[in-house]
Amino acid sequence: MTGQGATSEREMRGVRRLIVLGSTGSIGTQALEVVRHLNGLHGAGASPVRYEVVGLCAGRNAGLLAEQAREFGVRECGLAGGGVIDGVRCRVGPGAAEALVREVEADVVLAAIVGVAGLPATLAAVELGRDVALANKETLVAAGALVVPAALRSGARLLPVDSEHSAAWQCLAGLPGSEEWPPMEAPSCVRRLVLTASGGPFRTWSAARAYDATPEEALAHPTWSMGSKVTIDSATLVNKGLEVVEAHWLFGLGADRIGVLIHPGSIVHAIAELSDGSAIAQLGAPDMRVPIQHALSAPLRLPGCGRALDIDSLRTFEFETPCEDRFPAIGLARRVVEAGGTSGAVFNAANEAAVDAFLRARSIRFGRIVEIVGEAMEAIAPRPVRSLADVMEADGEARAFVASRVGEGLAHRVR
Ligand code: NDP
């Protein structure tokens, strides 16, 4: 199960030790809800799997982290922003998550820290051969060239939590020639993998109106309830760009075999187009507990705690091809897949810095986010990725570039 040698007595009892990174966030709290549910099923004799939470890590929310530690009986934690929790060994500072992963034995690490801040801990988990339930897509975008080879060496499985990649995994896994667990090479019978995008809150707005959207307008996502950074990424469609790169690393597909389709209902999450002319799609209600549970219980299909799809109420599916002039983030992501090297780290870091400038400092307009990302990619040539240091150097360069551009934009400070 874990790539860590002989099956232990604990594993035979179905107990899996879990570390949750980013436990106080949107994905982290929903993951703990799934764990409560799975453990309830186990207690009722309805599931062979039970999760023992052995580590939790958060950024600043010490109050919620303490509550979670108490509820799940966790004694090993990390709190990047610093703090003390009674009865708990708490690692602090920016290296807290990585230290927790390296020091606490686990079978599965759920990676749900937002941004490249989650990279060192996720990479450590992969190197240690832990299965990684991966929500932190920024890790693969910035450092897929390190993470995927490390997973292949250690035997770690990368279990997608992102709904589109969970869907893609479910579409691909049963096909002839396919492996069961990512990272995998999509078999040659897959002509194209199509990821769907809701289109975000500005799909029907004119480009000019969307350019000046406020943070509040950009945070009002039509179908998903998520953390603030990924919600802004959904509005710019950078999220879909990040997901194109994530799909490249998880399923071994080139940019020409990954498509994007706008689907405002967020019911169909991914479609595999096959060489025989048929296509396999995965459907589900827009509820992250469904893919989280799949990551934590596959290949089993256990009663779910997420919203079930009401098939009888489905009437029409609306799809449209995204206009890449209107949503240039998708084209930028294709360039990342083609260029490789540090281009993913630049794409990701420029976006993180630009989103921060828009959301927290309110120092750039909404429409500038993707423009600045494109400018950073033009200005910073990709270099080979040999180590984490290469990734972090490119990350730092992209952030410095954005800081210089944001400074220029201060004269036009937004509402
Ligand atoms: P949130 O902003 O809701 O949560 C982020 C979590 O990361 C919080 O627990 C936060 O702690 C923690 N954190 C932040 N910085 C650090 C740090 N330096 N060290 C340790 N912990 C840190 O984000 P989401 O849950 O929405 O997203 C998490 C990841 O999942 C992202 O990569 C996102 O793209 C991906 N994802 C999210 C989806 C969603 O529906 N939300 C869907 C698919 C993917 P604290 O709050 O205590 O400061």
Coordinates of C-alpha atoms and ligand atoms in Angstrom, one line a residue:
M1 CA 0.0 0.0 0.0
T2 CA 2.7 2.5 0.9
G3 CA 5.8 1.5 -0.9
Q4 CA 7.5 1.0 2.5
G5 CA 8.1 -2.7 2.5
A6 CA 6.2 -5.6 4.1
T7 CA 2.5 -5.2 5.0
S8 CA 2.3 -4.3 8.7
E9 CA -0.3 -5.6 11.2
R10 CA -1.7 -2.0 11.2
E11 CA -2.2 -2.1 7.4
M12 CA -3.8 -5.5 7.7
R13 CA -6.4 -3.9 10.0
G14 CA -7.0 -1.2 7.3
V15 CA -5.5 1.6 9.4
R16 CA -3.7 4.3 7.3
R17 CA -1.8 7.0 9.0
L18 CA -2.6 10.5 7.6
I19 CA -0.9 13.8 7.7
V20 CA -3.0 16.8 6.6
L21 CA -1.0 19.8 5.3
G22 CA -3.2 22.9 5.1
S23 CA -5.7 21.4 7.5
T24 CA -7.4 24.7 8.4
G25 CA -8.2 25.6 4.7
S26 CA -11.1 24.9 2.4
I27 CA -9.7 21.5 1.3
G28 CA -8.1 20.6 4.6
T29 CA -11.4 21.1 6.6
Q30 CA -13.3 19.1 4.0
A31 CA -10.7 16.4 4.0
L32 CA -11.1 16.0 7.8
E33 CA -14.9 15.8 7.2
V34 CA -14.2 12.9 4.8
V35 CA -11.9 11.3 7.4
R36 CA -14.7 11.5 10.1
H37 CA -17.1 10.0 7.6
L38 CA -14.8 7.1 6.5
N39 CA -14.0 6.3 10.1
G40 CA -17.7 6.3 10.9
L41 CA -18.2 3.8 8.1
H42 CA -15.4 1.7 9.4
G43 CA -16.9 1.7 12.9
A44 CA -20.2 0.6 11.5
G45 CA -18.4 -2.3 9.6
A46 CA -19.1 -0.7 6.2
S47 CA -15.5 0.1 5.2
P48 CA -12.3 -1.8 5.6
V49 CA -10.3 1.5 5.8
R50 CA -9.8 3.7 8.8
Y51 CA -7.6 6.8 8.9
E52 CA -5.5 7.7 12.0
V53 CA -4.6 11.4 11.7
V54 CA -1.0 11.6 12.9
G55 CA -0.1 15.1 11.9
L56 CA -1.7 18.4 11.1
C57 CA -0.2 21.6 9.6
A58 CA -1.6 25.1 9.2
G59 CA -0.4 28.6 8.4
R60 CA -1.7 31.0 11.0
N61 CA -5.0 29.7 12.3
A62 CA -3.8 28.3 15.7
G63 CA -7.3 28.2 17.2
L64 CA -8.8 25.9 14.5
L65 CA -5.6 23.8 14.4
A66 CA -5.8 23.3 18.2
E67 CA -9.5 22.2 17.9
Q68 CA -8.6 19.7 15.1
A69 CA -5.7 18.3 17.1
R70 CA -8.0 17.8 20.1
E71 CA -10.7 16.1 18.1
F72 CA -8.5 13.7 16.2
G73 CA -6.0 13.1 19.1
V74 CA -3.1 14.5 17.2
R75 CA 0.2 15.2 19.0
E76 CA 2.4 16.3 16.1
C77 CA 1.7 19.5 14.3
G78 CA 3.1 22.4 12.3
L79 CA 2.1 26.1 12.4
A80 CA 4.1 28.2 10.0
G81 CA 3.0 31.5 11.5
G82 CA 4.2 30.4 15.0
G83 CA 2.3 29.6 18.2
V84 CA 1.9 27.1 20.9
I85 CA -0.8 24.4 21.4
D86 CA -1.2 22.6 24.7
G87 CA -0.2 19.0 24.6
V88 CA 1.0 19.2 21.0
R89 CA 4.5 19.3 19.6
C90 CA 4.3 22.2 17.2
R91 CA 6.9 22.9 14.6
V92 CA 6.9 26.6 13.6
G93 CA 8.3 28.8 10.8
P94 CA 8.3 28.4 7.0
G95 CA 9.8 24.9 7.3
A96 CA 7.1 23.6 9.7
A97 CA 5.3 21.5 7.1
E98 CA 8.4 19.8 5.7
A99 CA 9.7 19.1 9.2
L100 CA 6.4 17.5 10.1
V101 CA 6.5 15.3 7.0
R102 CA 10.1 14.2 7.6
E103 CA 9.7 13.6 11.4
V104 CA 6.3 11.8 11.5
E105 CA 5.7 8.3 10.0
A106 CA 2.7 8.3 7.8
D107 CA 1.2 6.3 4.9
V108 CA -0.6 9.2 3.2
V109 CA 0.1 12.9 3.1
L110 CA -2.8 15.2 2.0
A111 CA -1.1 18.2 0.4
A112 CA -3.5 21.1 0.7
I113 CA -1.3 24.1 1.5
V114 CA -1.9 26.9 -1.0
G115 CA 0.8 28.0 -3.3
V116 CA 4.5 27.0 -3.8
A117 CA 4.8 27.2 0.0
G118 CA 3.6 23.6 -0.1
L119 CA 6.3 22.4 -2.4
P120 CA 9.2 21.4 0.0
A121 CA 6.8 19.4 2.2
T122 CA 5.1 17.7 -0.8
L123 CA 8.4 16.8 -2.4
A124 CA 9.7 15.4 0.9
A125 CA 6.6 13.2 1.2
V126 CA 7.1 11.9 -2.3
E127 CA 10.8 11.3 -1.7
L128 CA 9.9 9.3 1.5
G129 CA 7.5 7.1 -0.6
R130 CA 4.3 8.4 1.1
D131 CA 1.2 8.3 -1.0
V132 CA 0.3 12.0 -1.7
A133 CA -3.3 13.1 -2.0
L134 CA -2.5 16.1 -4.1
A135 CA -4.6 19.3 -4.0
N136 CA -1.6 21.6 -4.1
K137 CA -1.3 21.9 -7.9
E138 CA 1.3 24.7 -7.7
T139 CA 3.8 22.0 -6.6
L140 CA 3.5 20.1 -9.8
V141 CA 3.4 23.2 -12.0
A142 CA 6.6 24.6 -10.4
A143 CA 8.5 21.4 -9.8
G144 CA 6.9 18.5 -11.7
A145 CA 10.3 17.8 -13.2
L146 CA 11.5 16.9 -9.6
V147 CA 8.3 15.5 -8.1
V148 CA 7.3 13.0 -10.8
P149 CA 10.8 11.3 -11.1
A150 CA 11.0 11.3 -7.3
A151 CA 7.6 9.5 -7.2
L152 CA 8.7 7.0 -9.8
R153 CA 11.9 6.3 -7.8
S154 CA 10.2 6.0 -4.4
G155 CA 6.9 4.3 -5.5
A156 CA 4.8 7.2 -4.1
R157 CA 1.5 7.5 -5.7
L158 CA 0.1 10.9 -6.6
L159 CA -3.6 10.7 -5.9
P160 CA -5.4 13.7 -7.5
V161 CA -7.7 15.7 -5.3
D162 CA -8.4 18.4 -8.0
S163 CA -11.9 17.4 -9.3
E164 CA -10.8 17.5 -13.0
H165 CA -7.7 15.3 -12.4
S166 CA -9.7 12.9 -10.2
A167 CA -12.1 12.7 -13.1
A168 CA -9.3 12.2 -15.6
W169 CA -7.8 9.4 -13.4
Q170 CA -11.2 7.7 -13.3
C171 CA -11.7 8.0 -17.1
L172 CA -8.2 6.6 -17.8
A173 CA -7.6 4.0 -15.2
G174 CA -9.7 1.2 -16.8
L175 CA -8.5 1.6 -20.3
P176 CA -6.3 -1.0 -22.0
G177 CA -2.6 -0.3 -21.5
S178 CA -3.3 2.1 -18.6
E179 CA -1.6 2.0 -15.2
E180 CA -3.9 2.1 -12.2
W181 CA -2.3 5.0 -10.2
P182 CA -0.8 8.4 -11.2
P183 CA 1.7 9.4 -12.1
M184 CA 1.0 7.4 -15.2
E185 CA 1.4 7.6 -19.0
A186 CA -2.1 8.0 -20.6
P187 CA -2.4 5.0 -23.0
S188 CA -2.0 5.6 -26.7
C189 CA -5.8 5.0 -27.3
V190 CA -6.4 8.4 -25.6
R191 CA -6.4 11.0 -28.3
R192 CA -7.0 13.9 -26.0
L193 CA -7.9 14.6 -22.4
V194 CA -10.4 17.5 -22.0
L195 CA -10.6 19.4 -18.7
T196 CA -13.7 21.5 -18.1
A197 CA -13.7 25.0 -16.6
S198 CA -16.7 26.8 -15.1
G199 CA -15.6 30.0 -16.8
G200 CA -15.7 31.8 -13.5
P201 CA -17.8 34.8 -12.6
F202 CA -16.8 37.0 -15.6
R203 CA -17.7 34.5 -18.4
T204 CA -20.5 36.6 -19.7
W205 CA -18.9 40.0 -18.9
S206 CA -17.3 42.1 -21.6
A207 CA -13.4 41.9 -21.5
A208 CA -13.3 45.7 -20.7
R209 CA -15.7 45.3 -17.7
A210 CA -13.9 42.3 -16.3
Y211 CA -10.5 44.1 -16.6
D212 CA -11.6 46.5 -13.8
A213 CA -13.5 43.9 -11.6
T214 CA -13.0 44.3 -7.8
P215 CA -11.7 41.6 -5.5
E216 CA -15.2 41.2 -4.1
E217 CA -16.6 40.6 -7.6
A218 CA -13.8 38.1 -8.5
L219 CA -14.3 36.2 -5.2
A220 CA -18.0 35.5 -6.0
H221 CA -17.5 32.1 -7.8
P222 CA -20.7 30.8 -9.5
T223 CA -20.4 27.1 -8.6
W224 CA -17.5 26.2 -6.3
S225 CA -16.8 27.4 -2.7
M226 CA -12.9 27.5 -2.3
G227 CA -10.0 29.4 -0.7
S228 CA -9.5 33.0 -2.0
K229 CA -6.3 32.3 -4.1
V230 CA -7.8 29.5 -6.1
T231 CA -11.1 31.5 -6.5
I232 CA -9.2 34.3 -8.2
D233 CA -7.3 31.8 -10.3
S234 CA -10.7 30.4 -11.4
A235 CA -11.8 33.9 -12.4
T236 CA -8.7 34.6 -14.5
L237 CA -8.7 31.0 -15.8
V238 CA -5.1 30.7 -14.6
N239 CA -6.5 27.9 -12.5
K240 CA -7.3 26.0 -15.7
G241 CA -3.8 26.8 -17.0
L242 CA -2.3 25.4 -13.8
E243 CA -4.4 22.3 -14.3
V244 CA -3.2 21.8 -17.9
V245 CA 0.3 21.7 -16.6
E246 CA -0.8 19.4 -13.7
A247 CA -2.4 17.0 -16.2
H248 CA 0.8 17.0 -18.2
W249 CA 2.7 15.8 -15.2
L250 CA 0.1 13.4 -13.8
F251 CA -0.8 11.7 -17.1
G252 CA 2.3 12.2 -19.3
L253 CA 0.4 14.1 -21.9
G254 CA 1.8 16.8 -24.2
A255 CA 0.1 20.2 -24.7
D256 CA -1.5 19.0 -28.0
R257 CA -3.3 16.1 -26.1
I258 CA -4.8 18.3 -23.4
G259 CA -8.0 20.3 -24.2
V260 CA -10.1 22.8 -22.2
L261 CA -13.8 23.3 -22.5
I262 CA -15.9 25.9 -20.7
H263 CA -18.8 24.1 -18.9
P264 CA -20.6 26.5 -16.6
G265 CA -22.6 23.8 -14.8
S266 CA -19.4 22.2 -13.4
I267 CA -21.0 18.7 -13.6
V268 CA -18.8 17.1 -16.2
H269 CA -15.2 17.4 -14.9
A270 CA -13.1 15.7 -17.6
I271 CA -13.5 13.8 -20.8
A272 CA -11.1 11.3 -22.4
E273 CA -11.5 11.2 -26.2
L274 CA -10.5 7.8 -27.5
S275 CA -9.0 6.8 -30.8
D276 CA -12.0 4.6 -31.7
G277 CA -14.3 7.7 -31.8
S278 CA -15.9 7.3 -28.4
A279 CA -15.4 9.4 -25.3
I280 CA -15.5 8.7 -21.6
A281 CA -16.6 11.4 -19.2
Q282 CA -16.8 11.6 -15.4
L283 CA -19.7 13.5 -13.8
G284 CA -20.3 14.7 -10.3
A285 CA -21.9 17.5 -8.3
P286 CA -19.5 20.4 -7.7
D287 CA -18.5 19.3 -4.2
M288 CA -14.8 18.7 -3.3
R289 CA -15.7 16.1 -0.7
V290 CA -16.4 13.7 -3.6
P291 CA -12.9 13.8 -5.2
I292 CA -11.2 14.0 -1.7
Q293 CA -13.0 10.8 -0.7
H294 CA -12.0 9.1 -4.0
A295 CA -8.3 10.0 -3.3
L296 CA -8.5 8.6 0.2
S297 CA -10.5 5.4 -0.6
A298 CA -9.7 4.4 -4.2
P299 CA -10.0 1.8 -5.6
L300 CA -13.0 1.2 -3.2
R301 CA -16.3 2.9 -3.9
L302 CA -17.8 3.6 -0.4
P303 CA -21.0 5.5 0.5
G304 CA -20.1 9.2 0.1
C305 CA -20.4 12.2 2.4
G306 CA -20.4 14.6 -0.5
R307 CA -23.4 15.8 -2.5
A308 CA -24.5 13.0 -4.8
L309 CA -25.3 14.0 -8.4
D310 CA -29.1 14.0 -9.0
I311 CA -29.1 12.5 -12.5
D312 CA -32.8 12.8 -12.9
S313 CA -32.7 16.5 -12.5
L314 CA -30.1 16.9 -15.3
R315 CA -31.6 18.5 -18.5
T316 CA -28.9 20.1 -20.7
F317 CA -25.1 20.3 -20.7
E318 CA -23.7 23.6 -21.9
F319 CA -20.2 23.6 -23.4
E320 CA -18.2 26.3 -25.2
T321 CA -14.7 26.5 -26.5
P322 CA -12.8 29.1 -24.5
C323 CA -11.5 32.1 -26.6
E324 CA -7.8 32.0 -25.9
D325 CA -7.5 35.8 -26.7
R326 CA -10.0 36.4 -23.9
F327 CA -8.4 33.9 -21.6
P328 CA -4.7 33.9 -22.4
A329 CA -3.7 31.9 -19.3
I330 CA -4.5 28.7 -21.1
G331 CA -2.1 29.6 -24.0
L332 CA 0.6 30.5 -21.4
A333 CA 0.1 27.1 -19.7
R334 CA 0.6 25.4 -23.1
R335 CA 3.9 27.3 -23.5
V336 CA 4.9 26.0 -20.0
V337 CA 4.3 22.4 -21.1
E338 CA 6.2 22.9 -24.3
A339 CA 9.2 24.9 -22.9
G340 CA 9.6 22.9 -19.6
G341 CA 12.4 23.7 -17.3
T342 CA 11.8 26.6 -14.9
S343 CA 9.0 28.1 -17.0
G344 CA 6.4 26.5 -14.7
A345 CA 8.0 28.0 -11.6
V346 CA 7.9 31.4 -13.3
F347 CA 4.3 31.0 -14.5
N348 CA 3.2 30.0 -11.0
A349 CA 5.2 32.5 -8.9
A350 CA 4.3 35.5 -11.2
N351 CA 0.6 34.5 -10.7
E352 CA 0.9 34.1 -6.9
A353 CA 2.5 37.5 -6.6
A354 CA 0.1 39.2 -9.0
V355 CA -3.0 37.6 -7.2
D356 CA -1.6 38.9 -3.9
A357 CA -1.1 42.4 -5.4
F358 CA -4.7 42.3 -6.6
L359 CA -6.3 40.8 -3.6
R360 CA -4.4 42.0 -0.5
A361 CA -2.5 45.1 -1.6
R362 CA -5.2 46.1 -4.1
S363 CA -2.4 47.6 -6.2
I364 CA -3.2 46.2 -9.6
R365 CA -6.4 45.8 -11.6
F366 CA -7.9 42.3 -12.2
G367 CA -7.0 42.4 -15.9
R368 CA -3.4 43.0 -15.1
I369 CA -2.9 39.7 -13.3
V370 CA -2.6 37.6 -16.5
E371 CA -0.9 40.3 -18.4
I372 CA 1.9 40.5 -15.8
V373 CA 2.2 36.7 -15.8
G374 CA 2.7 36.8 -19.6
E375 CA 5.3 39.6 -19.2
A376 CA 7.2 37.6 -16.6
M377 CA 7.3 34.6 -18.9
E378 CA 8.6 36.8 -21.8
A379 CA 11.3 38.4 -19.5
I380 CA 12.6 35.3 -17.8
A381 CA 14.0 32.6 -20.0
P382 CA 13.5 29.0 -18.9
R383 CA 16.5 27.1 -17.5
P384 CA 16.8 23.4 -16.7
V385 CA 15.5 22.1 -13.4
R386 CA 18.0 20.0 -11.6
S387 CA 17.2 20.8 -8.0
L388 CA 14.7 22.6 -5.7
A389 CA 17.2 25.5 -5.6
D390 CA 16.7 25.9 -9.4
V391 CA 13.0 26.1 -8.9
M392 CA 13.2 28.5 -6.0
E393 CA 15.6 30.8 -7.8
A394 CA 13.2 31.1 -10.8
D395 CA 10.3 31.6 -8.3
G396 CA 12.2 34.5 -6.7
E397 CA 13.1 36.1 -10.0
A398 CA 9.4 36.0 -11.1
R399 CA 8.3 37.6 -7.8
A400 CA 10.9 40.3 -8.1
F401 CA 9.7 41.0 -11.7
V402 CA 6.1 41.3 -10.5
A403 CA 7.1 43.6 -7.6
S404 CA 8.8 45.9 -10.2
R405 CA 5.6 45.9 -12.4
V406 CA 3.3 46.4 -9.5
G407 CA 5.3 49.4 -8.4
E408 CA 4.7 51.0 -11.8
G409 CA 1.0 50.4 -11.5
L410 CA 0.7 52.1 -8.1
A411 CA 0.0 55.4 -9.9
H412 CA -3.3 53.8 -11.0
R413 CA -4.3 52.4 -7.6
V414 CA -7.6 50.6 -7.9
R415 CA -10.7 50.9 -5.7
Ligands
NDP1 P1 -7.1 27.9 1.6 O1 -6.6 29.3 1.4 O2 -8.6 27.7 2.0 O3 -6.2 27.1 2.6 C1 -4.8 27.1 2.6 C2 -4.3 26.3 3.7 O4 -2.8 26.4 3.6 C3 -4.7 26.8 5.1 O5 -4.8 25.7 6.0 C4 -3.5 27.7 5.5 O6 -3.3 27.9 6.9 C5 -2.3 26.8 4.9 N1 -1.1 27.5 4.7 C6 -0.8 28.6 4.0 N2 0.5 28.9 4.0 C7 1.1 27.9 4.7 C8 2.4 27.6 5.1 N3 3.4 28.4 4.7 N4 2.7 26.5 5.8 C9 1.7 25.7 6.2 N5 0.4 25.9 5.9 C10 0.1 27.0 5.2 O7 -6.9 27.1 0.2 P2 -7.7 25.9 -0.5 O8 -8.0 24.9 0.5 O9 -8.8 26.5 -1.3 O10 -6.6 25.4 -1.5 C11 -5.5 24.6 -1.1 C12 -4.8 24.0 -2.3 O11 -5.8 23.1 -3.0 C13 -4.5 25.0 -3.4 O12 -3.3 24.6 -4.0 C14 -5.6 25.0 -4.4 O13 -5.3 25.4 -5.7 C15 -6.0 23.5 -4.3 N6 -7.4 23.2 -4.7 C16 -8.4 23.8 -4.0 C17 -9.7 23.5 -4.3 C18 -10.8 24.1 -3.5 O14 -12.0 23.7 -3.7 N7 -10.6 24.9 -2.4 C19 -10.1 22.7 -5.4 C20 -8.9 22.1 -6.1 C21 -7.6 22.4 -5.7 P3 -4.1 29.1 7.7 O15 -5.4 29.3 7.1 O16 -4.1 28.5 9.1 O17 -3.2 30.3 7.5

